[in-house]
mmCIF file of C-alpha atoms in Angstrom:
data_model
loop_
_atom_site.group_PDB
_atom_site.id
_atom_site.type_symbol
_atom_site.label_atom_id
_atom_site.label_comp_id
_atom_site.label_asym_id
_atom_site.label_seq_id
_atom_site.Cartn_x
_atom_site.Cartn_y
_atom_site.Cartn_z
ATOM 1 C CA UNK Y 16 0.000 0.000 0.000
ATOM 2 C CA UNK Y 17 1.301 3.435 -0.942
ATOM 3 C CA UNK Y 18 1.971 5.684 2.043
ATOM 4 C CA UNK Y 19 1.593 8.653 -0.294
ATOM 5 C CA UNK Y 20 -1.970 7.623 -1.107
ATOM 6 C CA UNK Y 21 -2.896 7.238 2.531
ATOM 7 C CA UNK Y 22 -1.400 10.622 3.358
ATOM 8 C CA UNK Y 23 -3.317 12.228 0.525
ATOM 9 C CA UNK Y 24 -6.520 11.058 2.170
ATOM 10 C CA UNK Y 25 -7.429 8.368 -0.313
ATOM 11 C CA UNK Y 26 -9.207 5.204 0.768
ATOM 12 C CA UNK Y 27 -6.793 2.365 -0.034
ATOM 13 C CA UNK Y 28 -6.954 -1.329 0.707
ATOM 14 C CA UNK Y 29 -9.692 -0.910 3.283
ATOM 15 C CA UNK Y 30 -7.559 1.307 5.495
ATOM 16 C CA UNK Y 31 -9.028 4.661 6.450
ATOM 17 C CA UNK Y 32 -7.144 7.742 5.222
ATOM 18 C CA UNK Y 33 -5.029 9.864 7.489
ATOM 19 C CA UNK Y 34 -6.758 12.857 9.002
ATOM 20 C CA UNK Y 35 -5.290 16.070 7.602
ATOM 21 C CA UNK Y 36 -3.875 18.564 10.093
ATOM 22 C CA UNK Y 37 -2.755 22.015 8.971
ATOM 23 C CA UNK Y 38 -0.203 23.561 11.323
ATOM 24 C CA UNK Y 39 -0.005 27.345 10.886
ATOM 25 C CA UNK Y 40 3.039 28.907 12.606
ATOM 26 C CA UNK Y 41 2.301 32.487 13.607
ATOM 27 C CA UNK Y 42 2.513 35.172 16.227
ATOM 28 C CA UNK Y 43 -0.220 37.471 17.504
ATOM 29 C CA UNK Y 44 1.181 40.944 18.043
ATOM 30 C CA UNK Y 45 -0.342 43.565 20.304
ATOM 31 C CA UNK Y 46 1.638 46.675 19.425
ATOM 32 C CA UNK Y 47 0.884 48.171 22.848
ATOM 33 C CA UNK Y 48 -0.770 46.405 25.753
ATOM 34 C CA UNK Y 49 0.750 45.528 29.155
ATOM 35 C CA UNK Y 50 4.009 47.116 27.997
ATOM 36 C CA UNK Y 51 4.744 50.192 25.914
ATOM 37 C CA UNK Y 52 4.860 50.296 22.127
ATOM 38 C CA UNK Y 53 8.652 50.631 22.084
ATOM 39 C CA UNK Y 54 9.117 47.714 24.484
ATOM 40 C CA UNK Y 55 6.998 45.498 22.262
ATOM 41 C CA UNK Y 56 8.813 46.769 19.180
ATOM 42 C CA UNK Y 57 12.156 45.640 20.627
ATOM 43 C CA UNK Y 58 10.634 42.175 21.076
ATOM 44 C CA UNK Y 59 9.303 42.281 17.504
ATOM 45 C CA UNK Y 60 12.788 43.097 16.215
ATOM 46 C CA UNK Y 61 14.158 40.117 18.133
ATOM 47 C CA UNK Y 62 11.445 37.877 16.660
ATOM 48 C CA UNK Y 63 12.041 38.839 13.034
ATOM 49 C CA UNK Y 64 15.828 38.929 13.441
ATOM 50 C CA UNK Y 65 15.475 35.263 14.425
ATOM 51 C CA UNK Y 66 12.715 34.274 11.972
ATOM 52 C CA UNK Y 67 14.080 35.614 8.679
ATOM 53 C CA UNK Y 68 17.453 33.812 8.695
ATOM 54 C CA UNK Y 69 15.810 30.709 10.184
ATOM 55 C CA UNK Y 70 13.353 30.447 7.296
ATOM 56 C CA UNK Y 71 16.108 31.047 4.756
ATOM 57 C CA UNK Y 72 18.259 28.299 6.284
ATOM 58 C CA UNK Y 73 15.522 25.752 7.067
ATOM 59 C CA UNK Y 74 13.108 24.863 4.219
ATOM 60 C CA UNK Y 75 11.155 22.688 6.671
ATOM 61 C CA UNK Y 76 10.077 25.882 8.457
ATOM 62 C CA UNK Y 77 7.891 26.457 5.437
ATOM 63 C CA UNK Y 78 5.313 29.056 6.531
ATOM 64 C CA UNK Y 79 4.764 31.873 9.017
ATOM 65 C CA UNK Y 80 1.758 34.163 9.534
ATOM 66 C CA UNK Y 81 2.738 37.652 10.673
ATOM 67 C CA UNK Y 82 -0.592 38.289 12.399
ATOM 68 C CA UNK Y 83 -2.606 39.674 9.501
ATOM 69 C CA UNK Y 84 -1.484 43.286 9.997
ATOM 70 C CA UNK Y 85 1.095 45.207 7.975
ATOM 71 C CA UNK Y 86 1.823 47.675 10.775
ATOM 72 C CA UNK Y 87 4.199 45.172 12.359
ATOM 73 C CA UNK Y 88 6.209 45.090 9.122
ATOM 74 C CA UNK Y 89 6.562 48.867 9.116
ATOM 75 C CA UNK Y 90 7.420 48.816 12.830
ATOM 76 C CA UNK Y 91 10.238 46.349 12.148
ATOM 77 C CA UNK Y 92 11.615 48.032 9.048
ATOM 78 C CA UNK Y 93 11.788 51.368 10.847
ATOM 79 C CA UNK Y 94 14.533 49.725 12.941
ATOM 80 C CA UNK Y 95 15.896 47.283 10.327
ATOM 81 C CA UNK Y 96 15.469 49.033 6.941
ATOM 82 C CA UNK Y 97 18.140 46.819 5.364
ATOM 83 C CA UNK Y 98 15.876 43.772 5.915
ATOM 84 C CA UNK Y 99 13.215 44.921 3.434
ATOM 85 C CA UNK Y 100 14.559 42.945 0.457
ATOM 86 C CA UNK Y 101 14.892 39.817 2.564
ATOM 87 C CA UNK Y 102 11.357 40.179 3.857
ATOM 88 C CA UNK Y 103 10.053 40.876 0.365
ATOM 89 C CA UNK Y 104 11.574 37.617 -0.912
ATOM 90 C CA UNK Y 105 9.955 35.541 1.833
ATOM 91 C CA UNK Y 106 6.562 37.210 1.426
ATOM 92 C CA UNK Y 107 6.696 37.091 -2.357
ATOM 93 C CA UNK Y 108 7.472 33.366 -2.312
ATOM 94 C CA UNK Y 109 4.452 32.700 -0.064
ATOM 95 C CA UNK Y 110 6.451 31.616 2.963
ATOM 96 C CA UNK Y 111 5.533 34.610 5.143
ATOM 97 C CA UNK Y 112 1.924 35.823 5.055
ATOM 98 C CA UNK Y 113 1.227 39.505 5.796
ATOM 99 C CA UNK Y 114 -1.964 41.567 5.961
ATOM 100 C CA UNK Y 115 -4.580 42.135 4.724
ATOM 101 C CA UNK Y 116 -5.230 44.679 7.500
ATOM 102 C CA UNK Y 117 -2.895 47.519 8.334
ATOM 103 C CA UNK Y 118 -3.828 47.113 12.004
ATOM 104 C CA UNK Y 119 -6.248 44.640 13.591
ATOM 105 C CA UNK Y 120 -9.138 46.896 14.658
ATOM 106 C CA UNK Y 121 -11.761 46.638 17.355
ATOM 107 C CA UNK Y 122 -14.731 46.734 15.015
ATOM 108 C CA UNK Y 123 -17.034 48.546 17.452
ATOM 109 C CA UNK Y 124 -14.616 51.365 18.295
ATOM 110 C CA UNK Y 125 -14.132 52.683 14.756
ATOM 111 C CA UNK Y 126 -16.378 53.788 11.928
ATOM 112 C CA UNK Y 127 -17.274 51.769 8.855
ATOM 113 C CA UNK Y 128 -15.144 54.083 6.744
ATOM 114 C CA UNK Y 129 -12.174 53.430 9.031
ATOM 115 C CA UNK Y 130 -12.539 49.675 8.503
ATOM 116 C CA UNK Y 131 -12.589 50.175 4.736
ATOM 117 C CA UNK Y 132 -9.600 52.514 4.754
ATOM 118 C CA UNK Y 133 -7.716 50.156 7.078
ATOM 119 C CA UNK Y 134 -8.023 47.407 4.473
ATOM 120 C CA UNK Y 135 -7.114 49.813 1.673
ATOM 121 C CA UNK Y 136 -3.902 50.824 3.435
ATOM 122 C CA UNK Y 137 -3.101 47.225 4.365
ATOM 123 C CA UNK Y 138 -3.550 45.943 0.826
ATOM 124 C CA UNK Y 139 -1.576 48.832 -0.646
ATOM 125 C CA UNK Y 140 1.266 48.232 1.821
ATOM 126 C CA UNK Y 141 1.133 44.495 1.128
ATOM 127 C CA UNK Y 142 1.610 45.155 -2.573
ATOM 128 C CA UNK Y 143 5.121 46.404 -1.796
ATOM 129 C CA UNK Y 144 6.002 42.904 -0.649
ATOM 130 C CA UNK Y 145 4.277 40.778 -3.268
ATOM 131 C CA UNK Y 146 0.722 40.858 -1.975
ATOM 132 C CA UNK Y 147 -1.270 40.590 1.237
ATOM 133 C CA UNK Y 148 -2.877 37.389 2.510
ATOM 134 C CA UNK Y 149 -6.228 36.900 0.702
ATOM 135 C CA UNK Y 150 -8.059 36.064 3.937
ATOM 136 C CA UNK Y 151 -10.198 38.298 6.162
ATOM 137 C CA UNK Y 152 -8.258 37.512 9.337
ATOM 138 C CA UNK Y 153 -10.239 38.610 12.420
ATOM 139 C CA UNK Y 154 -8.695 36.547 15.216
ATOM 140 C CA UNK Y 155 -9.079 38.728 18.313
ATOM 141 C CA UNK Y 156 -11.869 41.233 17.735
ATOM 142 C CA UNK Y 157 -14.310 41.723 20.593
ATOM 143 C CA UNK Y 158 -17.369 41.096 18.452
ATOM 144 C CA UNK Y 159 -18.167 41.648 14.785
ATOM 145 C CA UNK Y 160 -20.202 44.234 12.913
ATOM 146 C CA UNK Y 161 -22.984 42.820 10.763
ATOM 147 C CA UNK Y 162 -21.535 44.405 7.616
ATOM 148 C CA UNK Y 163 -18.132 42.703 7.858
ATOM 149 C CA UNK Y 164 -18.879 40.019 5.196
ATOM 150 C CA UNK Y 165 -20.032 42.826 2.894
ATOM 151 C CA UNK Y 166 -16.792 44.767 3.493
ATOM 152 C CA UNK Y 167 -14.605 41.720 2.942
ATOM 153 C CA UNK Y 168 -16.460 40.637 -0.191
ATOM 154 C CA UNK Y 169 -16.173 44.168 -1.534
ATOM 155 C CA UNK Y 170 -12.402 43.722 -1.484
ATOM 156 C CA UNK Y 171 -12.645 40.339 -3.182
ATOM 157 C CA UNK Y 172 -12.219 38.150 -0.098
ATOM 158 C CA UNK Y 173 -14.057 34.838 -0.002
ATOM 159 C CA UNK Y 174 -12.992 33.775 3.518
ATOM 160 C CA UNK Y 175 -12.967 35.125 7.053
ATOM 161 C CA UNK Y 176 -11.241 33.583 10.086
ATOM 162 C CA UNK Y 177 -12.795 34.358 13.473
ATOM 163 C CA UNK Y 178 -12.609 33.471 17.148
ATOM 164 C CA UNK Y 179 -14.100 35.965 19.607
ATOM 165 C CA UNK Y 180 -17.573 37.250 18.897
ATOM 166 C CA UNK Y 181 -18.907 33.939 17.575
ATOM 167 C CA UNK Y 182 -22.126 32.946 19.379
ATOM 168 C CA UNK Y 183 -22.267 29.629 21.191
ATOM 169 C CA UNK Y 184 -25.050 28.473 18.859
ATOM 170 C CA UNK Y 185 -22.483 28.070 16.064
ATOM 171 C CA UNK Y 186 -21.641 24.363 16.105
ATOM 172 C CA UNK Y 187 -19.419 23.996 13.014
ATOM 173 C CA UNK Y 188 -15.930 25.321 12.398
ATOM 174 C CA UNK Y 189 -17.046 26.298 8.895
ATOM 175 C CA UNK Y 190 -20.148 28.368 8.150
ATOM 176 C CA UNK Y 191 -21.514 30.906 5.690
ATOM 177 C CA UNK Y 192 -21.468 34.352 7.247
ATOM 178 C CA UNK Y 193 -24.115 36.629 5.707
ATOM 179 C CA UNK Y 194 -24.157 40.408 5.957
ATOM 180 C CA UNK Y 195 -27.355 42.439 6.156
ATOM 181 C CA UNK Y 196 -27.398 42.886 2.373
ATOM 182 C CA UNK Y 197 -27.128 39.124 1.811
ATOM 183 C CA UNK Y 198 -23.436 39.141 0.880
ATOM 184 C CA UNK Y 199 -21.696 36.023 2.218
ATOM 185 C CA UNK Y 200 -18.170 34.805 2.918
ATOM 186 C CA UNK Y 201 -17.098 31.426 4.211
ATOM 187 C CA UNK Y 202 -16.061 31.809 7.841
ATOM 188 C CA UNK Y 203 -13.574 29.556 9.610
ATOM 189 C CA UNK Y 204 -14.218 29.466 13.363
ATOM 190 C CA UNK Y 205 -11.330 28.673 15.715
ATOM 191 C CA UNK Y 206 -13.126 27.217 18.769
ATOM 192 C CA UNK Y 207 -10.076 27.483 21.032
ATOM 193 C CA UNK Y 208 -8.755 30.655 19.470
ATOM 194 C CA UNK Y 209 -5.530 31.398 17.645
ATOM 195 C CA UNK Y 210 -3.376 29.636 20.257
ATOM 196 C CA UNK Y 211 -4.699 26.053 20.263
ATOM 197 C CA UNK Y 212 -1.299 24.822 19.021
ATOM 198 C CA UNK Y 213 0.893 27.388 20.756
ATOM 199 C CA UNK Y 214 2.587 24.910 23.078
ATOM 200 C CA UNK Y 215 3.965 22.760 20.284
ATOM 201 C CA UNK Y 216 6.085 20.123 22.045
ATOM 202 C CA UNK Y 217 9.628 19.205 21.062
ATOM 203 C CA UNK Y 218 8.537 15.578 20.911
ATOM 204 C CA UNK Y 219 6.708 13.797 18.101
ATOM 205 C CA UNK Y 220 4.631 11.501 20.303
ATOM 206 C CA UNK Y 221 3.522 14.424 22.467
ATOM 207 C CA UNK Y 222 2.519 16.377 19.360
ATOM 208 C CA UNK Y 223 0.391 13.486 18.085
ATOM 209 C CA UNK Y 224 -1.298 13.169 21.486
ATOM 210 C CA UNK Y 225 -2.034 16.913 21.655
ATOM 211 C CA UNK Y 226 -3.531 17.123 18.153
ATOM 212 C CA UNK Y 227 -5.584 13.944 18.690
ATOM 213 C CA UNK Y 228 -6.948 15.271 21.990
ATOM 214 C CA UNK Y 229 -8.000 18.547 20.317
ATOM 215 C CA UNK Y 230 -9.695 16.738 17.421
ATOM 216 C CA UNK Y 231 -11.491 14.367 19.806
ATOM 217 C CA UNK Y 232 -12.613 17.223 22.063
ATOM 218 C CA UNK Y 233 -14.297 19.175 19.275
ATOM 219 C CA UNK Y 234 -15.522 16.151 17.321
ATOM 220 C CA UNK Y 235 -18.190 16.957 14.745
ATOM 221 C CA UNK Y 236 -17.678 20.718 15.122
ATOM 222 C CA UNK Y 237 -14.525 20.474 12.992
ATOM 223 C CA UNK Y 238 -15.434 20.747 9.317
ATOM 224 C CA UNK Y 239 -12.571 19.558 7.145
ATOM 225 C CA UNK Y 240 -8.886 19.467 8.100
ATOM 226 C CA UNK Y 241 -7.874 20.253 11.669
ATOM 227 C CA UNK Y 242 -6.500 23.807 12.037
ATOM 228 C CA UNK Y 243 -3.608 23.856 14.522
ATOM 229 C CA UNK Y 244 -2.534 27.457 15.179
ATOM 230 C CA UNK Y 245 1.073 27.275 16.351
ATOM 231 C CA UNK Y 246 1.408 30.646 18.048
ATOM 232 C CA UNK Y 247 -0.077 33.091 20.520
ATOM 233 C CA UNK Y 248 0.513 36.583 21.911
ATOM 234 C CA UNK Y 249 4.084 37.714 21.160
ATOM 235 C CA UNK Y 250 5.259 34.129 20.697
ATOM 236 C CA UNK Y 251 8.683 33.562 19.181
ATOM 237 C CA UNK Y 252 9.177 30.954 16.413
ATOM 238 C CA UNK Y 253 9.728 27.415 17.667
ATOM 239 C CA UNK Y 254 12.846 26.141 15.857
ATOM 240 C CA UNK Y 255 11.992 22.441 16.177
ATOM 241 C CA UNK Y 256 8.760 22.786 14.182
ATOM 242 C CA UNK Y 257 9.863 21.190 10.887
ATOM 243 C CA UNK Y 258 11.715 18.325 12.542
ATOM 244 C CA UNK Y 259 9.003 17.360 15.021
ATOM 245 C CA UNK Y 260 6.269 17.461 12.345
ATOM 246 C CA UNK Y 261 8.307 15.154 10.085
ATOM 247 C CA UNK Y 262 8.934 12.766 12.975
ATOM 248 C CA UNK Y 263 5.241 12.772 13.941
ATOM 249 C CA UNK Y 264 4.259 11.766 10.412
ATOM 250 C CA UNK Y 265 6.781 8.925 10.459
ATOM 251 C CA UNK Y 266 5.665 7.312 13.717
ATOM 252 C CA UNK Y 267 1.909 6.916 13.070
ATOM 253 C CA UNK Y 268 -0.691 6.409 10.351
ATOM 254 C CA UNK Y 269 -3.697 8.335 11.703
ATOM 255 C CA UNK Y 270 -2.670 11.958 11.123
ATOM 256 C CA UNK Y 271 -1.174 13.720 8.123
ATOM 257 C CA UNK Y 272 0.438 16.830 9.590
ATOM 258 C CA UNK Y 273 1.450 19.638 7.240
ATOM 259 C CA UNK Y 274 3.021 23.024 7.906
ATOM 260 C CA UNK Y 275 0.622 25.318 6.105
ATOM 261 C CA UNK Y 276 -0.666 28.828 5.573
ATOM 262 C CA UNK Y 277 -4.194 29.945 6.378
ATOM 263 C CA UNK Y 278 -4.884 30.407 2.674
ATOM 264 C CA UNK Y 279 -3.787 26.813 1.982
ATOM 265 C CA UNK Y 280 -5.956 25.539 4.825
ATOM 266 C CA UNK Y 281 -9.003 27.374 3.509
ATOM 267 C CA UNK Y 282 -8.424 26.117 -0.034
ATOM 268 C CA UNK Y 283 -8.939 22.592 1.351
ATOM 269 C CA UNK Y 284 -11.877 23.489 3.598
ATOM 270 C CA UNK Y 285 -15.342 22.194 2.659
ATOM 271 C CA UNK Y 286 -18.036 24.556 1.377
ATOM 272 C CA UNK Y 287 -20.964 22.152 0.951
ATOM 273 C CA UNK Y 288 -23.530 21.486 3.645
ATOM 274 C CA UNK Y 289 -22.425 24.315 5.933
ATOM 275 C CA UNK Y 290 -24.846 26.270 8.146
ATOM 276 C CA UNK Y 291 -25.611 29.940 7.516
ATOM 277 C CA UNK Y 292 -25.406 32.650 10.172
#
């Protein structure tokens, strides 16, 4: 029996296919919170000074999501202007995802025009680096305005990714999110937030146990591949990521773990039979 076929999710020889798991390395970056802006910027410089050469030297560290906001790129380049070409190469090749927002807004504290202009500035800034992530990333907003699907669709987005502000009645990780005018985007709900995979262990067996426990806990709520968000607030890259994922795939036949981007995860996410909210 071909291992490649099993990993691709094909039914072969009576054996069930591996369950796909998309691991998205990322950081969530509050520019100012329990410390000052400049204190957090020093930490951001440390993070990217580590990440950029690591990704160049280690192809197994294949993807990184820079929190969906271009402001962190400008914050970094204000201190490290010589890194712009290096960053542009990694973004342009699809290995680092940036934007589409300029900053991640609290939707209820700003006007509708501000939300639109925020996306305009984010997309324009992203164009300098080869393009912003084509996903309406809304990981940590304290509720959502009813027009958000309309705003996202107006910019050509087909997907949103959400955590806070999702009512408990939503019982699927994928659903159609309709605005007041009837415009819809496919929403991906992260039931444990953007940090469900933050504590990625430096041990293949422990990683398999952690992912299996998450998938078992949420059961039928998960529509499609498991989304394992490897990051949290101000988290630094975990250098063992590529190695431990490869080892986890080698030691078992139930899970097919892949280091992925959010856009790649959503391209494989189901669209049929989803509820509408």
